Coordinates of C-alpha atoms in Angstrom, one line a residue:
Chain A
X1 CA 18.6 -19.1 9.1
X2 CA 15.7 -19.5 11.4
X3 CA 14.5 -16.1 9.9
X4 CA 15.3 -17.7 7.0
X5 CA 13.1 -20.1 6.8
X6 CA 10.5 -17.5 8.5
X7 CA 10.9 -15.4 5.9
X8 CA 9.9 -19.0 3.1
X9 CA 7.2 -19.7 5.1
X10 CA 5.2 -16.8 4.5
X11 CA 6.2 -16.2 1.1
X12 CA 4.6 -19.8 0.3
X13 CA 1.5 -18.7 2.2
X14 CA 1.0 -15.0 0.6
X15 CA 2.0 -17.3 -2.9
X16 CA -0.9 -19.5 -2.4
X17 CA -3.6 -17.3 -1.5
X18 CA -2.8 -15.4 -4.8
X19 CA -2.5 -18.6 -7.0
X20 CA -6.1 -19.7 -5.6
X21 CA -7.5 -15.6 -6.6
X22 CA -6.2 -16.6 -9.7
X23 CA -8.1 -20.0 -10.2
X24 CA -11.4 -17.7 -10.2
X25 CA -10.8 -15.1 -12.8
X26 CA -14.0 -14.1 -13.8
X27 CA -15.0 -13.3 -10.1
X28 CA -11.4 -11.4 -9.6
X29 CA -11.8 -9.5 -12.9
X30 CA -15.6 -8.0 -11.3
X31 CA -14.0 -8.0 -7.6
X32 CA -11.2 -5.7 -9.4
X33 CA -13.4 -3.8 -11.0
X34 CA -15.2 -3.2 -7.8
X35 CA -12.4 -1.8 -6.2
X36 CA -11.4 0.8 -9.2
X37 CA -15.1 2.0 -8.9
X38 CA -14.9 2.3 -5.3
X39 CA -13.1 5.1 -5.6
X40 CA -15.0 6.9 -8.8
X41 CA -18.2 6.6 -6.8
X42 CA -16.0 8.4 -3.1
X43 CA -14.6 10.5 -5.1
X44 CA -18.0 11.8 -7.0
X45 CA -18.4 12.6 -2.9
X46 CA -16.1 15.1 -3.4
X47 CA -17.2 16.3 -7.3
X48 CA -20.6 16.6 -5.8
X49 CA -19.8 18.9 -2.5
X50 CA -17.5 21.3 -5.2
X51 CA -20.7 21.2 -7.7
X52 CA -22.0 23.5 -4.7
X53 CA -19.2 25.4 -4.0
X54 CA -15.8 27.0 -4.0
X55 CA -14.2 26.0 -0.9
X56 CA -14.2 23.3 1.8
X57 CA -13.0 24.5 4.8
X58 CA -10.8 26.8 3.8
X59 CA -9.5 24.6 0.5
X60 CA -10.6 24.8 -3.0
X61 CA -11.1 21.4 -5.6
X62 CA -8.1 20.8 -6.1
X63 CA -6.4 21.2 -2.4
X64 CA -9.3 18.7 -1.4
X65 CA -8.5 16.1 -4.0
X66 CA -5.1 15.8 -3.1
X67 CA -5.9 15.3 0.5
X68 CA -8.6 12.4 -1.0
X69 CA -5.5 10.7 -3.7
X70 CA -3.2 10.6 0.2
X71 CA -5.8 9.1 2.1
X72 CA -7.3 6.9 -0.3
X73 CA -3.6 5.7 -1.1
X74 CA -2.4 4.9 2.6
X75 CA -6.2 3.3 3.5
X76 CA -5.5 0.8 0.3
X77 CA -2.2 0.1 1.2
X78 CA -3.3 -0.9 4.8
X79 CA -6.1 -2.6 3.8
X80 CA -4.7 -4.5 0.9
X81 CA -2.2 -6.2 3.7
X82 CA -4.1 -5.9 7.4
X83 CA -7.4 -5.0 6.2
X84 CA -8.9 -8.8 6.9
X85 CA -7.8 -8.7 10.4
X86 CA -11.2 -7.9 11.8
X87 CA -11.9 -11.5 10.6
X88 CA -9.9 -12.5 14.0
X89 CA -13.1 -13.0 15.5
X90 CA -14.8 -15.8 13.0
X91 CA -11.1 -17.1 13.4
X92 CA -11.6 -17.6 17.5
X93 CA -15.1 -18.6 16.7
X94 CA -14.0 -21.7 14.3
X95 CA -10.9 -22.6 15.5
X96 CA -8.7 -21.5 13.1
X97 CA -6.6 -19.0 15.3
X98 CA -6.1 -21.4 18.0
X99 CA -4.8 -23.6 15.4
X100 CA -2.8 -20.6 14.9
X101 CA -1.6 -20.6 17.9
X102 CA 0.3 -24.3 17.3
X103 CA 2.4 -23.8 14.1
X104 CA 5.7 -22.1 14.4
X105 CA 4.9 -18.3 13.0
X106 CA 3.8 -15.5 15.2
X107 CA -0.1 -15.6 15.1
X108 CA -0.2 -12.1 13.4
X109 CA 1.8 -13.1 10.9
X110 CA -0.5 -15.8 10.1
X111 CA -3.8 -13.5 10.7
X112 CA -2.4 -11.1 8.4
X113 CA -1.2 -13.5 5.6
X114 CA -4.6 -15.6 5.9
X115 CA -5.8 -13.2 3.3
X116 CA -3.6 -11.4 0.7
X117 CA -6.7 -9.6 -1.7
X118 CA -5.2 -8.5 -4.7
X119 CA -8.3 -7.1 -5.9
X120 CA -7.3 -4.1 -3.2
X121 CA -4.5 -2.8 -5.4
X122 CA -6.8 -1.5 -8.0
X123 CA -8.1 0.7 -4.8
X124 CA -4.7 1.8 -5.0
X125 CA -4.5 2.8 -8.6
X126 CA -6.7 4.8 -9.4
X127 CA -5.9 6.9 -5.7
X128 CA -2.4 7.3 -7.8
X129 CA -5.0 8.8 -10.8
X130 CA -6.6 11.0 -8.8
X131 CA -3.6 12.2 -6.5
X132 CA -1.3 12.9 -10.0
X133 CA -4.6 14.8 -11.4
X134 CA -4.4 17.1 -8.0
X135 CA -1.1 17.5 -8.1
X136 CA -1.0 19.0 -11.1
X137 CA -3.7 21.0 -10.6
X138 CA -2.8 22.6 -7.1
X139 CA -0.3 25.3 -6.4
X140 CA 2.9 23.8 -4.4
X141 CA 6.3 25.7 -4.3
X142 CA 8.6 22.4 -4.9
X143 CA 11.6 21.4 -2.2
X144 CA 13.5 18.5 -2.3
X145 CA 11.9 18.1 1.8
X146 CA 9.1 18.9 -0.5
X147 CA 9.3 16.1 -2.7
X148 CA 10.5 13.6 0.0
X149 CA 7.4 13.8 2.4
X150 CA 5.2 13.8 -0.8
X151 CA 7.0 10.4 -1.7
X152 CA 6.7 9.2 1.8
X153 CA 3.3 10.1 2.9
X154 CA 1.4 7.6 1.9
X155 CA 3.6 4.7 2.8
X156 CA 3.0 6.3 6.5
X157 CA -0.3 6.7 6.0
X158 CA -0.1 3.1 5.1
X159 CA 1.8 2.1 8.4
X160 CA -0.9 4.7 10.3
X161 CA -4.2 2.5 8.9
X162 CA -2.2 -0.6 9.4
X163 CA -1.6 0.5 12.8
X164 CA -5.4 1.0 13.4
X165 CA -6.6 -1.4 11.8
X166 CA -4.2 -4.1 14.4
X167 CA -5.5 -2.6 17.4
X168 CA -8.7 -2.2 17.3
X169 CA -9.0 -6.0 15.5
X170 CA -7.9 -6.7 19.1
X171 CA -10.8 -6.2 20.3
X172 CA -12.1 -9.8 19.0
X173 CA -9.7 -11.2 22.0
X174 CA -12.1 -8.8 24.5
X175 CA -15.9 -9.1 23.1
X176 CA -17.1 -11.3 20.3
X177 CA -19.9 -9.4 18.5
X178 CA -18.2 -6.2 18.7
X179 CA -16.1 -6.1 16.1
X180 CA -18.4 -3.4 14.2
X181 CA -17.3 -0.9 16.8
X182 CA -13.8 -0.7 15.3
X183 CA -14.9 0.4 11.7
X184 CA -15.4 3.4 13.5
X185 CA -11.9 4.3 14.0
X186 CA -10.7 2.1 10.9
X187 CA -13.2 3.4 7.5
X188 CA -14.5 6.0 10.0
X189 CA -10.7 7.4 10.4
X190 CA -10.6 7.0 5.9
X191 CA -13.6 8.4 5.5
X192 CA -12.6 11.7 7.6
X193 CA -9.0 12.0 6.3
X194 CA -10.1 12.4 3.1
X195 CA -11.6 16.0 3.8
X196 CA -9.9 19.4 5.5
X197 CA -9.7 18.8 9.4
X198 CA -11.0 22.5 9.5
X199 CA -15.2 20.9 8.6
X200 CA -14.5 19.0 12.3
X201 CA -15.9 20.1 15.5
X202 CA -12.7 20.4 18.4
X203 CA -13.3 17.6 20.0
X204 CA -13.4 15.0 16.7
X205 CA -10.3 17.3 15.5
X206 CA -8.4 16.5 18.7
X207 CA -10.0 12.0 18.9
X208 CA -8.7 11.7 15.2
X209 CA -5.2 14.2 16.0
X210 CA -3.6 12.9 18.9
X211 CA -5.1 9.1 19.4
X212 CA -6.3 7.9 16.3
X213 CA -3.4 10.1 14.3
X214 CA -5.7 10.1 11.3
X215 CA -4.9 13.9 10.5
X216 CA -1.2 12.8 9.7
X217 CA -3.0 10.4 7.1
X218 CA -3.5 12.9 4.4
X219 CA -4.4 16.4 5.7
X220 CA -1.3 18.0 8.0
X221 CA 0.9 16.7 5.5
X222 CA -0.6 18.6 3.0
X223 CA -0.5 21.7 4.9
X224 CA 3.4 21.5 5.0
X225 CA 3.2 21.2 1.0
X226 CA 1.0 24.0 0.8
X227 CA 3.1 25.5 3.1
X228 CA 0.1 26.7 5.0
X229 CA -0.5 27.0 8.6
X230 CA -2.4 24.9 10.5
X231 CA -5.7 27.0 10.8
X232 CA -6.3 25.3 14.5
X233 CA -2.5 26.7 15.5
X234 CA -1.1 23.4 15.8
X235 CA 3.2 23.6 15.1
X236 CA 4.2 24.4 11.9
X237 CA 6.8 21.6 12.7
X238 CA 3.8 19.3 13.2
X239 CA 2.6 18.0 9.7
X240 CA 6.4 16.9 8.8
X241 CA 6.0 14.8 11.7
X242 CA 3.6 11.2 10.1
X243 CA 6.5 9.3 9.1
X244 CA 7.8 9.7 13.1
X245 CA 4.3 9.0 14.3
X246 CA 3.3 6.3 12.1
X247 CA 6.6 4.7 13.7
X248 CA 4.6 5.3 17.2
X249 CA 1.4 3.9 15.3
X250 CA 3.1 0.7 14.6
X251 CA 4.5 0.3 18.1
X252 CA 1.8 1.1 20.0
X253 CA -0.3 -1.5 17.8
X254 CA 2.2 -4.1 18.4
X255 CA 1.9 -3.9 22.4
X256 CA -2.2 -3.8 22.0
X257 CA -2.0 -6.9 20.1
X258 CA 0.6 -8.7 22.7
X259 CA -1.7 -7.4 25.6
X260 CA -5.1 -8.8 23.9
X261 CA -2.9 -12.4 23.0
X262 CA -2.2 -12.4 26.5
X263 CA -5.9 -12.7 28.3
X264 CA -7.2 -14.6 24.9
X265 CA -8.3 -17.8 26.5
X266 CA -10.0 -19.5 23.2
X267 CA -14.1 -19.3 22.8
X268 CA -14.2 -23.9 23.8
X269 CA -14.2 -24.6 20.0
Chain B
X1 CA -48.2 -18.8 -8.5
X2 CA -48.7 -19.4 -5.2
X3 CA -48.7 -17.0 -2.2
X4 CA -48.1 -17.2 1.3
X5 CA -50.6 -16.5 3.7
X6 CA -51.0 -13.9 6.2
X7 CA -50.0 -16.1 9.0
X8 CA -47.1 -17.8 8.3
X9 CA -45.7 -14.3 7.2
X10 CA -46.0 -12.7 10.6
X11 CA -44.1 -15.9 12.3
X12 CA -41.7 -15.2 10.1
X13 CA -41.3 -11.9 10.2
X14 CA -41.5 -11.9 13.8
X15 CA -38.7 -14.4 13.7
X16 CA -37.0 -12.6 11.6
X17 CA -37.4 -10.0 14.4
X18 CA -35.8 -12.1 17.4
X19 CA -33.7 -13.8 15.4
X20 CA -32.0 -10.2 15.0
X21 CA -32.3 -9.3 18.4
X22 CA -29.9 -11.8 20.0
X23 CA -27.3 -9.9 18.4
X24 CA -27.1 -6.9 21.3
X25 CA -23.8 -6.3 21.4
X26 CA -23.2 -5.8 17.8
X27 CA -26.2 -3.4 18.3
X28 CA -24.8 -1.3 20.9
X29 CA -21.2 -1.2 18.5
X30 CA -23.6 -0.6 15.0
X31 CA -25.6 2.5 16.9
X32 CA -21.9 4.4 17.9
X33 CA -20.3 3.6 14.6
X34 CA -23.7 4.9 12.6
X35 CA -23.2 7.8 15.2
X36 CA -19.3 8.7 14.6
X37 CA -20.1 8.5 10.9
X38 CA -23.7 10.5 11.2
X39 CA -20.8 13.3 12.7
X40 CA -18.1 13.8 9.9
X41 CA -21.0 13.2 7.4
X42 CA -22.4 16.1 9.0
X43 CA -19.3 18.1 9.8
X44 CA -19.1 18.1 5.6
X45 CA -22.6 18.8 5.0
X46 CA -22.6 21.7 7.6
X47 CA -18.9 23.0 5.8
X48 CA -20.5 23.0 2.3
X49 CA -23.6 25.1 3.5
X50 CA -20.9 27.2 5.4
X51 CA -19.6 27.8 2.5
X52 CA -22.3 28.3 0.1
X53 CA -23.4 30.9 2.7
X54 CA -25.4 29.2 5.4
X55 CA -28.4 27.1 2.8
X56 CA -27.0 24.3 0.0
X57 CA -29.7 23.1 -2.2
X58 CA -32.6 24.0 0.1
X59 CA -30.9 22.7 3.1
X60 CA -31.0 24.7 6.0
X61 CA -28.8 23.5 9.4
X62 CA -31.7 22.0 10.7
X63 CA -32.5 19.7 8.0
X64 CA -29.3 18.9 6.7
X65 CA -28.9 17.3 10.7
X66 CA -31.7 16.2 9.8
X67 CA -30.6 14.0 7.0
X68 CA -27.9 13.1 7.7
X69 CA -29.2 11.7 11.8
X70 CA -32.2 10.1 9.2
X71 CA -30.0 8.5 6.8
X72 CA -27.4 7.4 9.2
X73 CA -30.7 5.5 11.5
X74 CA -31.9 3.9 7.8
X75 CA -28.6 2.2 7.1
X76 CA -29.9 -0.9 9.5
X77 CA -33.6 -1.0 8.9
X78 CA -32.8 -0.8 4.9
X79 CA -30.2 -2.6 5.2
X80 CA -27.5 -1.0 2.4
X81 CA -24.7 -2.4 3.2
X82 CA -23.9 -6.5 2.5
X83 CA -25.9 -8.9 2.4
X84 CA -25.3 -12.7 1.7
X85 CA -26.9 -15.0 3.5
X86 CA -29.1 -16.0 0.2
X87 CA -26.0 -16.4 -2.3
X88 CA -24.6 -18.3 0.8
X89 CA -27.1 -20.4 1.6
X90 CA -27.2 -21.1 -2.8
X91 CA -23.5 -22.0 -2.1
X92 CA -23.6 -24.8 0.1
X93 CA -26.9 -26.3 -1.7
X94 CA -28.9 -24.8 1.7
X95 CA -30.9 -23.4 -1.1
X96 CA -32.4 -26.6 -2.0
X97 CA -34.4 -27.3 1.4
X98 CA -35.4 -23.5 1.6
X99 CA -37.3 -24.0 -2.0
X100 CA -38.6 -27.7 -0.6
X101 CA -40.6 -25.7 2.1
X102 CA -44.5 -24.8 1.6
X103 CA -43.7 -21.1 1.1
X104 CA -43.1 -18.7 -1.6
X105 CA -40.1 -18.3 -1.4
X106 CA -39.1 -14.8 -2.1
X107 CA -42.6 -13.6 -0.1
X108 CA -41.2 -15.9 3.1
X109 CA -37.9 -13.7 2.3
X110 CA -39.5 -10.5 2.5
X111 CA -41.9 -11.2 5.5
X112 CA -38.4 -12.6 7.3
X113 CA -36.8 -9.3 6.0
X114 CA -39.7 -6.6 7.3
X115 CA -39.1 -8.1 11.2
X116 CA -35.1 -7.7 10.7
X117 CA -35.8 -3.7 9.6
X118 CA -38.2 -3.8 12.8
X119 CA -35.2 -4.4 14.6
X120 CA -33.7 -2.5 13.3
X121 CA -35.5 0.3 14.1
X122 CA -35.6 0.2 17.1
X123 CA -32.4 -1.0 17.8
X124 CA -29.9 0.9 15.5
X125 CA -32.1 3.6 14.0
X126 CA -33.6 5.5 16.8
X127 CA -30.2 6.5 19.3
X128 CA -28.4 7.8 16.7
X129 CA -31.6 9.6 15.3
X130 CA -32.1 10.7 19.0
X131 CA -28.3 12.0 19.8
X132 CA -28.4 14.0 16.4
X133 CA -31.1 15.7 17.5
X134 CA -30.2 16.3 20.6
X135 CA -26.4 17.8 19.9
X136 CA -27.1 19.1 16.4
X137 CA -30.5 20.0 15.8
X138 CA -33.7 18.8 13.4
X139 CA -36.2 19.5 11.2
X140 CA -38.9 18.5 12.7
X141 CA -41.6 16.8 9.7
X142 CA -44.9 19.3 10.1
X143 CA -47.0 18.3 6.6
X144 CA -49.6 16.0 7.5
X145 CA -49.6 14.1 3.8
X146 CA -45.4 13.2 4.9
X147 CA -46.1 12.6 8.1
X148 CA -48.9 10.4 7.2
X149 CA -47.1 8.4 4.5
X150 CA -43.7 8.1 6.3
X151 CA -44.7 4.6 7.7
X152 CA -45.6 3.0 4.2
X153 CA -42.2 5.1 2.7
X154 CA -40.1 3.2 4.9
X155 CA -41.8 0.4 5.1
X156 CA -41.6 0.6 0.7
X157 CA -37.9 1.2 1.0
X158 CA -37.0 -2.5 2.9
X159 CA -39.5 -3.8 0.8
X160 CA -37.4 -1.8 -2.6
X161 CA -34.0 -3.2 -1.0
X162 CA -34.8 -6.7 -0.4
X163 CA -36.2 -6.8 -3.9
X164 CA -32.8 -5.9 -5.1
X165 CA -30.5 -7.7 -2.5
X166 CA -32.6 -10.4 -3.5
X167 CA -32.0 -10.5 -6.9
X168 CA -28.3 -9.4 -6.6
X169 CA -27.5 -13.1 -3.8
X170 CA -29.1 -14.6 -6.8
X171 CA -26.6 -14.1 -9.2
X172 CA -24.6 -17.1 -7.5
X173 CA -26.5 -19.4 -9.0
X174 CA -24.0 -18.3 -12.2
X175 CA -21.1 -16.8 -10.2
X176 CA -19.2 -18.8 -7.7
X177 CA -18.3 -15.1 -6.3
X178 CA -20.7 -12.8 -5.5
X179 CA -18.8 -10.5 -3.5
X180 CA -17.2 -7.9 -6.2
X181 CA -20.4 -7.9 -7.7
X182 CA -22.1 -7.3 -3.6
X183 CA -19.6 -4.7 -2.7
X184 CA -20.5 -2.4 -6.2
X185 CA -23.7 -2.7 -5.3
X186 CA -23.7 -1.6 -2.2
X187 CA -21.1 2.2 -3.7
X188 CA -24.4 2.5 -6.0
X189 CA -26.2 2.4 -3.2
X190 CA -24.2 5.1 -1.0
X191 CA -24.0 6.8 -3.9
X192 CA -27.2 7.2 -6.3
X193 CA -29.8 6.4 -3.0
X194 CA -28.8 9.5 -1.5
X195 CA -27.3 8.1 1.2
X196 CA -23.5 9.8 0.6
X197 CA -25.0 13.0 0.1
X198 CA -28.0 14.2 -0.8
X199 CA -29.4 13.5 -4.7
X200 CA -30.7 17.6 -4.2
X201 CA -27.0 18.5 -4.2
X202 CA -26.0 16.4 -7.4
X203 CA -25.8 18.1 -10.5
X204 CA -28.8 17.9 -13.2
X205 CA -27.7 14.8 -15.3
X206 CA -26.1 12.6 -11.9
X207 CA -29.3 13.3 -10.1
X208 CA -31.5 12.0 -14.0
X209 CA -29.2 9.3 -13.9
X210 CA -30.0 8.8 -10.1
X211 CA -34.0 9.2 -10.5
X212 CA -33.8 6.6 -13.1
X213 CA -33.0 4.0 -10.6
X214 CA -34.7 2.3 -7.6
X215 CA -31.8 3.5 -5.0
X216 CA -33.7 6.9 -4.4
X217 CA -36.5 5.2 -2.9
X218 CA -34.2 2.8 -0.6
X219 CA -33.4 6.0 0.8
X220 CA -34.5 9.5 -0.4
X221 CA -37.5 8.9 -0.5
X222 CA -37.9 8.6 3.5
X223 CA -35.7 11.4 4.9
X224 CA -37.3 14.0 1.8
X225 CA -40.9 13.0 3.8
X226 CA -38.8 13.8 7.2
X227 CA -36.5 16.7 6.2
X228 CA -39.6 19.0 4.2
X229 CA -38.0 18.4 0.7
X230 CA -41.1 16.7 -0.1
X231 CA -44.6 17.8 0.9
X232 CA -48.0 16.9 0.2
X233 CA -49.0 16.1 -3.9
X234 CA -44.9 15.4 -3.7
X235 CA -44.5 13.8 -0.7
X236 CA -47.5 11.3 -2.5
X237 CA -45.7 11.5 -5.7
X238 CA -42.6 10.2 -4.2
X239 CA -44.5 7.4 -1.8
X240 CA -46.1 6.4 -5.4
X241 CA -42.9 5.9 -7.3
X242 CA -41.2 3.8 -4.2
X243 CA -44.6 1.2 -5.0
X244 CA -44.1 1.2 -8.2
X245 CA -40.3 0.3 -7.4
X246 CA -41.9 -2.6 -5.0
X247 CA -43.7 -4.2 -7.1
X248 CA -41.8 -4.3 -10.4
X249 CA -38.5 -5.4 -8.9
X250 CA -40.4 -7.9 -7.2
X251 CA -42.2 -9.4 -9.5
X252 CA -38.7 -9.1 -11.7
X253 CA -37.1 -11.5 -8.4
X254 CA -39.4 -14.3 -9.5
X255 CA -38.9 -14.8 -13.1
X256 CA -34.9 -14.5 -12.2
X257 CA -36.0 -16.8 -9.4
X258 CA -37.6 -19.0 -11.8
X259 CA -34.5 -19.2 -14.4
X260 CA -32.6 -19.5 -11.4
X261 CA -34.2 -23.3 -10.0
X262 CA -34.2 -24.4 -13.9
X263 CA -30.6 -24.4 -13.0
X264 CA -30.3 -25.4 -10.2
X265 CA -32.4 -29.0 -11.7
X266 CA -29.8 -28.9 -14.5
X267 CA -26.3 -29.1 -11.8
X268 CA -28.3 -30.4 -9.0
X269 CA -29.3 -33.7 -10.5

């Protein structure tokens, strides 16, 4: 019964955010359009690169477009659900976060539902267009396992990016002005996960595989879909592990959030 | 037309510098993020050069590294990311106070922005460029004309960027929410300004589009003077184009401001 009440409370919160956005139609239309164009502009980088060369790090245009589509879809989903948690320092400074702590809902749940920017669906929608186009030109030997992997990958990637968002937002509990650090891992992770990891140096590759698991968002699943071994010599089963990595990341982010919250003493506002 | 005296302009620039220099933690975080993105961007570009057989569109490894680090360094100087300070003042009505001051609104904000840019250069540009030069190599500019014009080119890049941001922010007089417009503007600056990929790598049609806009004058032009893409007469021509854009856009901004303030009187009564 308590759970049903909680679910109803969150439902009411999300509905109020959606209603608020629907009341400014022109602004919402422009926002949605910008999100669609975001993908066009970002993808233009891939297009420009392949205007110059036929392969990048051993992968052709279609294969890199597939990585790009998977990465952007995952990032778009994460951004939609938790992308605004980096506003934590603002909520701390203004005292809003203290109000969260007084209410009978989890602080993280309230932070997450404090904004639900539907415009971000624009990015997910246009990433699906890139994904479908890439799949139509890439040579994949389809098996049931690969089809399943394709469906699960954007969701697993969404969970991984969400975990990175939440874990790095806890920086806001320790330093008030340092939130920008998080961008290196969230937006930086998004940027690099759209490209083949073969172009990166060993340190960067390892960090974004084993510490921030951005490699599991698009690059490694693409290897599994194409049936290609990892040129850097990672074992052949690892590219199939994105869902497990997503669960681990979510657990780690939960621990980081709790540790940060325990240390939180407020800003005295 | 009221102009601004040298004394107040210098004082405003100094205030802009001091105001931004209080955010030290943010500057450290910013340097870290710029550096991470620089490594990712350069890795991708070096991957392109490798596939192309060593050089691409006249860029070798050293000049690609120079491009990547100067473009990262200029982010905070030119301010190519979201800036909505003026729009926020329009929304809250504080702009009325600004308009009542005995200085020219546009030139006063420009002076403060140049002060901000000076702090950005010291705090956020030099470290990533030094890091990149030490770790990845650097093409030191040798052309005398380009070297002499470089400081002017950077100042003009800030002026062009400011003139554009000023107008984008003034749209707040007509639209309640300019979030989407600002995002769109950032995307166009990033792509057409040559921040993501050098403009020289674009296909011809996209280069034509880019050079028909003021965006390359904010980013690509000063970078070209350092990488040696523009030397001698070409360098002088690029800086002349920057000057023309700066003057034209600042004048256009004054027209937009005049229209906007007429609207303010109607609304504010």
